């Protein structure tokens, strides 16, 4: 679903679930958004994250974002996984 370009900072864009069946440090997962964008991750509870809007959007500047969510566990060596999220921006001021 497109995100309106006038969406408020803090708007939830997607809900994500991340899990690792290991215990201890090997089961702890860190997540990040790449590349830097107007979106960020907020941990809502164990293994669940919200992809949220962190700054204002301007559809005339960028009409769609390709965001990669990267997850890495605390093991040595660490295991990594990533998934892409496409975020289209809808125009609100054109007739």
PDB file of N, CA, C and O in Angstrom, residues 45-95:
ATOM      1  N   UNK A  45       8.186  -5.597  20.431  1.00  0.00           N
ATOM      2  CA  UNK A  45       8.388  -6.596  21.482  1.00  0.00           C
ATOM      3  C   UNK A  45       9.273  -7.669  20.891  1.00  0.00           C
ATOM      4  O   UNK A  45       9.650  -7.577  19.721  1.00  0.00           O
ATOM      5  N   UNK A  46       9.639  -8.667  21.666  1.00  0.00           N
ATOM      6  CA  UNK A  46      10.623  -9.666  21.245  1.00  0.00           C
ATOM      7  C   UNK A  46      10.344 -10.212  19.853  1.00  0.00           C
ATOM      8  O   UNK A  46       9.319 -10.839  19.620  1.00  0.00           O
ATOM      9  N   UNK A  47      11.257  -9.932  18.935  1.00  0.00           N
ATOM     10  CA  UNK A  47      11.152 -10.465  17.589  1.00  0.00           C
ATOM     11  C   UNK A  47      10.221  -9.719  16.660  1.00  0.00           C
ATOM     12  O   UNK A  47      10.071 -10.098  15.514  1.00  0.00           O
ATOM     13  N   UNK A  48       9.582  -8.670  17.125  1.00  0.00           N
ATOM     14  CA  UNK A  48       8.669  -7.903  16.280  1.00  0.00           C
ATOM     15  C   UNK A  48       9.160  -6.469  16.134  1.00  0.00           C
ATOM     16  O   UNK A  48       9.596  -5.855  17.110  1.00  0.00           O
ATOM     17  N   UNK A  49       9.086  -5.981  14.922  1.00  0.00           N
ATOM     18  CA  UNK A  49       9.539  -4.631  14.613  1.00  0.00           C
ATOM     19  C   UNK A  49       8.496  -3.924  13.766  1.00  0.00           C
ATOM     20  O   UNK A  49       7.768  -4.558  13.001  1.00  0.00           O
ATOM     21  N   UNK A  50       8.488  -2.610  13.880  1.00  0.00           N
ATOM     22  CA  UNK A  50       7.673  -1.773  13.010  1.00  0.00           C
ATOM     23  C   UNK A  50       8.621  -0.959  12.150  1.00  0.00           C
ATOM     24  O   UNK A  50       9.576  -0.360  12.659  1.00  0.00           O
ATOM     25  N   UNK A  51       8.373  -0.950  10.847  1.00  0.00           N
ATOM     26  CA  UNK A  51       9.087  -0.053   9.935  1.00  0.00           C
ATOM     27  C   UNK A  51       8.309   1.247   9.962  1.00  0.00           C
ATOM     28  O   UNK A  51       7.124   1.270   9.606  1.00  0.00           O
ATOM     29  N   UNK A  52       8.934   2.317  10.455  1.00  0.00           N
ATOM     30  CA  UNK A  52       8.230   3.578  10.662  1.00  0.00           C
ATOM     31  C   UNK A  52       8.870   4.701   9.869  1.00  0.00           C
ATOM     32  O   UNK A  52      10.052   4.670   9.528  1.00  0.00           O
ATOM     33  N   UNK A  53       8.060   5.711   9.619  1.00  0.00           N
ATOM     34  CA  UNK A  53       8.515   6.904   8.924  1.00  0.00           C
ATOM     35  C   UNK A  53       9.259   7.790   9.914  1.00  0.00           C
ATOM     36  O   UNK A  53       8.728   8.130  10.968  1.00  0.00           O
ATOM     37  N   UNK A  54      10.495   8.157   9.591  1.00  0.00           N
ATOM     38  CA  UNK A  54      11.326   8.971  10.493  1.00  0.00           C
ATOM     39  C   UNK A  54      11.463  10.419  10.036  1.00  0.00           C
ATOM     40  O   UNK A  54      11.936  11.253  10.796  1.00  0.00           O
ATOM     41  N   UNK A  55      11.098  10.695   8.785  1.00  0.00           N
ATOM     42  CA  UNK A  55      11.164  12.071   8.284  1.00  0.00           C
ATOM     43  C   UNK A  55      10.148  12.252   7.166  1.00  0.00           C
ATOM     44  O   UNK A  55       9.620  11.281   6.629  1.00  0.00           O
ATOM     45  N   UNK A  56       9.879  13.494   6.847  1.00  0.00           N
ATOM     46  CA  UNK A  56       8.859  13.812   5.831  1.00  0.00           C
ATOM     47  C   UNK A  56       9.255  13.257   4.461  1.00  0.00           C
ATOM     48  O   UNK A  56      10.432  13.177   4.119  1.00  0.00           O
ATOM     49  N   UNK A  57       8.237  12.892   3.693  1.00  0.00           N
ATOM     50  CA  UNK A  57       8.433  12.395   2.331  1.00  0.00           C
ATOM     51  C   UNK A  57       8.107  13.487   1.327  1.00  0.00           C
ATOM     52  O   UNK A  57       7.292  14.367   1.596  1.00  0.00           O
ATOM     53  N   UNK A  58       8.720  13.411   0.157  1.00  0.00           N
ATOM     54  CA  UNK A  58       8.429  14.327  -0.949  1.00  0.00           C
ATOM     55  C   UNK A  58       8.386  13.494  -2.226  1.00  0.00           C
ATOM     56  O   UNK A  58       9.421  13.099  -2.755  1.00  0.00           O
ATOM     57  N   UNK A  59       7.179  13.198  -2.696  1.00  0.00           N
ATOM     58  CA  UNK A  59       7.023  12.325  -3.857  1.00  0.00           C
ATOM     59  C   UNK A  59       7.673  12.900  -5.111  1.00  0.00           C
ATOM     60  O   UNK A  59       8.132  12.169  -5.979  1.00  0.00           O
ATOM     61  N   UNK A  60       7.715  14.206  -5.224  1.00  0.00           N
ATOM     62  CA  UNK A  60       8.343  14.812  -6.395  1.00  0.00           C
ATOM     63  C   UNK A  60       9.855  14.548  -6.414  1.00  0.00           C
ATOM     64  O   UNK A  60      10.466  14.555  -7.462  1.00  0.00           O
ATOM     65  N   UNK A  61      10.428  14.325  -5.251  1.00  0.00           N
ATOM     66  CA  UNK A  61      11.857  14.017  -5.153  1.00  0.00           C
ATOM     67  C   UNK A  61      12.115  12.519  -5.287  1.00  0.00           C
ATOM     68  O   UNK A  61      12.993  12.087  -6.027  1.00  0.00           O
ATOM     69  N   UNK A  62      11.345  11.699  -4.559  1.00  0.00           N
ATOM     70  CA  UNK A  62      11.488  10.240  -4.607  1.00  0.00           C
ATOM     71  C   UNK A  62      10.087   9.630  -4.576  1.00  0.00           C
ATOM     72  O   UNK A  62       9.343   9.845  -3.624  1.00  0.00           O
ATOM     73  N   UNK A  63       9.742   8.882  -5.626  1.00  0.00           N
ATOM     74  CA  UNK A  63       8.385   8.333  -5.710  1.00  0.00           C
ATOM     75  C   UNK A  63       8.275   6.912  -5.155  1.00  0.00           C
ATOM     76  O   UNK A  63       7.173   6.405  -4.964  1.00  0.00           O
ATOM     77  N   UNK A  64       9.415   6.272  -4.896  1.00  0.00           N
ATOM     78  CA  UNK A  64       9.399   4.910  -4.375  1.00  0.00           C
ATOM     79  C   UNK A  64      10.736   4.604  -3.719  1.00  0.00           C
ATOM     80  O   UNK A  64      11.787   5.014  -4.216  1.00  0.00           O
ATOM     81  N   UNK A  65      10.684   3.890  -2.618  1.00  0.00           N
ATOM     82  CA  UNK A  65      11.901   3.485  -1.915  1.00  0.00           C
ATOM     83  C   UNK A  65      12.024   1.977  -1.955  1.00  0.00           C
ATOM     84  O   UNK A  65      11.040   1.268  -1.815  1.00  0.00           O
ATOM     85  N   UNK A  66      13.232   1.503  -2.157  1.00  0.00           N
ATOM     86  CA  UNK A  66      13.566   0.089  -2.017  1.00  0.00           C
ATOM     87  C   UNK A  66      14.404   0.002  -0.751  1.00  0.00           C
ATOM     88  O   UNK A  66      15.546   0.462  -0.709  1.00  0.00           O
ATOM     89  N   UNK A  67      13.821  -0.560   0.285  1.00  0.00           N
ATOM     90  CA  UNK A  67      14.462  -0.631   1.585  1.00  0.00           C
ATOM     91  C   UNK A  67      14.822  -2.085   1.866  1.00  0.00           C
ATOM     92  O   UNK A  67      14.026  -2.989   1.612  1.00  0.00           O
ATOM     93  N   UNK A  68      16.014  -2.295   2.379  1.00  0.00           N
ATOM     94  CA  UNK A  68      16.428  -3.639   2.768  1.00  0.00           C
ATOM     95  C   UNK A  68      16.489  -3.697   4.290  1.00  0.00           C
ATOM     96  O   UNK A  68      17.106  -2.841   4.918  1.00  0.00           O
ATOM     97  N   UNK A  69      15.836  -4.691   4.868  1.00  0.00           N
ATOM     98  CA  UNK A  69      15.911  -4.905   6.307  1.00  0.00           C
ATOM     99  C   UNK A  69      16.909  -6.036   6.515  1.00  0.00           C
ATOM    100  O   UNK A  69      16.741  -7.130   5.987  1.00  0.00           O
ATOM    101  N   UNK A  70      17.963  -5.725   7.262  1.00  0.00           N
ATOM    102  CA  UNK A  70      19.031  -6.691   7.518  1.00  0.00           C
ATOM    103  C   UNK A  70      18.950  -7.178   8.964  1.00  0.00           C
ATOM    104  O   UNK A  70      18.823  -6.370   9.880  1.00  0.00           O
ATOM    105  N   UNK A  71      19.055  -8.484   9.142  1.00  0.00           N
ATOM    106  CA  UNK A  71      19.044  -9.082  10.478  1.00  0.00           C
ATOM    107  C   UNK A  71      20.348  -9.849  10.665  1.00  0.00           C
ATOM    108  O   UNK A  71      20.848 -10.500   9.746  1.00  0.00           O
ATOM    109  N   UNK A  72      20.887  -9.758  11.875  1.00  0.00           N
ATOM    110  CA  UNK A  72      22.146 -10.435  12.197  1.00  0.00           C
ATOM    111  C   UNK A  72      22.054 -10.956  13.625  1.00  0.00           C
ATOM    112  O   UNK A  72      21.605 -10.243  14.521  1.00  0.00           O
ATOM    113  N   UNK A  73      22.461 -12.207  13.826  1.00  0.00           N
ATOM    114  CA  UNK A  73      22.410 -12.748  15.184  1.00  0.00           C
ATOM    115  C   UNK A  73      23.701 -12.453  15.937  1.00  0.00           C
ATOM    116  O   UNK A  73      24.647 -11.911  15.385  1.00  0.00           O
ATOM    117  N   UNK A  74      23.717 -12.812  17.218  1.00  0.00           N
ATOM    118  CA  UNK A  74      24.856 -12.515  18.069  1.00  0.00           C
ATOM    119  C   UNK A  74      25.893 -13.610  18.124  1.00  0.00           C
ATOM    120  O   UNK A  74      26.803 -13.568  18.956  1.00  0.00           O
ATOM    121  N   UNK A  75      25.803 -14.589  17.267  1.00  0.00           N
ATOM    122  CA  UNK A  75      26.755 -15.700  17.279  1.00  0.00           C
ATOM    123  C   UNK A  75      28.107 -15.317  16.702  1.00  0.00           C
ATOM    124  O   UNK A  75      28.299 -14.237  16.157  1.00  0.00           O
ATOM    125  N   UNK A  76      29.054 -16.221  16.834  1.00  0.00           N
ATOM    126  CA  UNK A  76      30.383 -16.018  16.270  1.00  0.00           C
ATOM    127  C   UNK A  76      30.740 -17.270  15.487  1.00  0.00           C
ATOM    128  O   UNK A  76      30.954 -18.316  16.097  1.00  0.00           O
ATOM    129  N   UNK A  77      30.774 -17.241  14.197  1.00  0.00           N
ATOM    130  CA  UNK A  77      30.473 -16.055  13.369  1.00  0.00           C
ATOM    131  C   UNK A  77      28.969 -15.796  13.332  1.00  0.00           C
ATOM    132  O   UNK A  77      28.166 -16.706  13.523  1.00  0.00           O
ATOM    133  N   UNK A  78      28.629 -14.553  13.094  1.00  0.00           N
ATOM    134  CA  UNK A  78      27.210 -14.189  13.066  1.00  0.00           C
ATOM    135  C   UNK A  78      26.572 -14.637  11.759  1.00  0.00           C
ATOM    136  O   UNK A  78      27.225 -14.692  10.722  1.00  0.00           O
ATOM    137  N   UNK A  79      25.301 -14.978  11.845  1.00  0.00           N
ATOM    138  CA  UNK A  79      24.525 -15.324  10.654  1.00  0.00           C
ATOM    139  C   UNK A  79      23.698 -14.113  10.272  1.00  0.00           C
ATOM    140  O   UNK A  79      23.211 -13.385  11.139  1.00  0.00           O
ATOM    141  N   UNK A  80      23.528 -13.909   8.971  1.00  0.00           N
ATOM    142  CA  UNK A  80      22.811 -12.735   8.478  1.00  0.00           C
ATOM    143  C   UNK A  80      21.742 -13.147   7.481  1.00  0.00           C
ATOM    144  O   UNK A  80      21.886 -14.134   6.774  1.00  0.00           O
ATOM    145  N   UNK A  81      20.693 -12.332   7.452  1.00  0.00           N
ATOM    146  CA  UNK A  81      19.634 -12.503   6.462  1.00  0.00           C
ATOM    147  C   UNK A  81      19.099 -11.123   6.127  1.00  0.00           C
ATOM    148  O   UNK A  81      19.246 -10.175   6.912  1.00  0.00           O
ATOM    149  N   UNK A  82      18.495 -10.989   4.969  1.00  0.00           N
ATOM    150  CA  UNK A  82      17.910  -9.700   4.595  1.00  0.00           C
ATOM    151  C   UNK A  82      16.696  -9.922   3.713  1.00  0.00           C
ATOM    152  O   UNK A  82      16.559 -10.962   3.065  1.00  0.00           O
ATOM    153  N   UNK A  83      15.814  -8.938   3.729  1.00  0.00           N
ATOM    154  CA  UNK A  83      14.618  -8.955   2.887  1.00  0.00           C
ATOM    155  C   UNK A  83      14.383  -7.540   2.382  1.00  0.00           C
ATOM    156  O   UNK A  83      14.581  -6.566   3.108  1.00  0.00           O
ATOM    157  N   UNK A  84      13.927  -7.453   1.170  1.00  0.00           N
ATOM    158  CA  UNK A  84      13.617  -6.159   0.582  1.00  0.00           C
ATOM    159  C   UNK A  84      12.166  -5.779   0.799  1.00  0.00           C
ATOM    160  O   UNK A  84      11.285  -6.640   0.825  1.00  0.00           O
ATOM    161  N   UNK A  85      11.943  -4.486   0.983  1.00  0.00           N
ATOM    162  CA  UNK A  85      10.598  -3.947   1.137  1.00  0.00           C
ATOM    163  C   UNK A  85      10.478  -2.766   0.181  1.00  0.00           C
ATOM    164  O   UNK A  85      11.302  -1.854   0.212  1.00  0.00           O
ATOM    165  N   UNK A  86       9.479  -2.817  -0.696  1.00  0.00           N
ATOM    166  CA  UNK A  86       9.232  -1.716  -1.620  1.00  0.00           C
ATOM    167  C   UNK A  86       8.180  -0.810  -0.996  1.00  0.00           C
ATOM    168  O   UNK A  86       7.119  -1.271  -0.587  1.00  0.00           O
ATOM    169  N   UNK A  87       8.512   0.499  -0.905  1.00  0.00           N
ATOM    170  CA  UNK A  87       7.591   1.457  -0.308  1.00  0.00           C
ATOM    171  C   UNK A  87       7.280   2.552  -1.330  1.00  0.00           C
ATOM    172  O   UNK A  87       8.065   3.484  -1.511  1.00  0.00           O
ATOM    173  N   UNK A  88       6.140   2.445  -2.031  1.00  0.00           N
ATOM    174  CA  UNK A  88       5.747   3.517  -2.946  1.00  0.00           C
ATOM    175  C   UNK A  88       5.199   4.708  -2.162  1.00  0.00           C
ATOM    176  O   UNK A  88       4.610   4.552  -1.094  1.00  0.00           O
ATOM    177  N   UNK A  89       5.396   5.902  -2.693  1.00  0.00           N
ATOM    178  CA  UNK A  89       4.913   7.119  -2.074  1.00  0.00           C
ATOM    179  C   UNK A  89       3.798   7.687  -2.943  1.00  0.00           C
ATOM    180  O   UNK A  89       3.987   7.894  -4.148  1.00  0.00           O
ATOM    181  N   UNK A  90       2.629   7.923  -2.357  1.00  0.00           N
ATOM    182  CA  UNK A  90       1.508   8.459  -3.137  1.00  0.00           C
ATOM    183  C   UNK A  90       1.482   9.978  -3.042  1.00  0.00           C
ATOM    184  O   UNK A  90       1.839  10.571  -2.033  1.00  0.00           O
ATOM    185  N   UNK A  91       1.061  10.583  -4.128  1.00  0.00           N
ATOM    186  CA  UNK A  91       0.983  12.041  -4.242  1.00  0.00           C
ATOM    187  C   UNK A  91      -0.328  12.525  -3.636  1.00  0.00           C
ATOM    188  O   UNK A  91      -1.374  11.942  -3.871  1.00  0.00           O
ATOM    189  N   UNK A  92      -0.280  13.587  -2.853  1.00  0.00           N
ATOM    190  CA  UNK A  92      -1.494  14.102  -2.246  1.00  0.00           C
ATOM    191  C   UNK A  92      -1.873  15.495  -2.725  1.00  0.00           C
ATOM    192  O   UNK A  92      -2.964  15.961  -2.432  1.00  0.00           O
ATOM    193  N   UNK A  93      -0.992  16.156  -3.483  1.00  0.00           N
ATOM    194  CA  UNK A  93      -1.312  17.532  -3.870  1.00  0.00           C
ATOM    195  C   UNK A  93      -1.544  17.726  -5.362  1.00  0.00           C
ATOM    196  O   UNK A  93      -1.717  18.853  -5.819  1.00  0.00           O
ATOM    197  N   UNK A  94      -1.566  16.652  -6.153  1.00  0.00           N
ATOM    198  CA  UNK A  94      -1.897  16.795  -7.572  1.00  0.00           C
ATOM    199  C   UNK A  94      -3.398  16.626  -7.759  1.00  0.00           C
ATOM    200  O   UNK A  94      -4.054  15.884  -7.047  1.00  0.00           O
ATOM    201  N   UNK A  95      -3.946  17.305  -8.741  1.00  0.00           N
ATOM    202  CA  UNK A  95      -5.382  17.180  -9.030  1.00  0.00           C
ATOM    203  C   UNK A  95      -5.645  16.027  -9.948  1.00  0.00           C
ATOM    204  O   UNK A  95      -4.990  15.694 -10.808  1.00  0.00           O
TER     205      UNK A  95
END
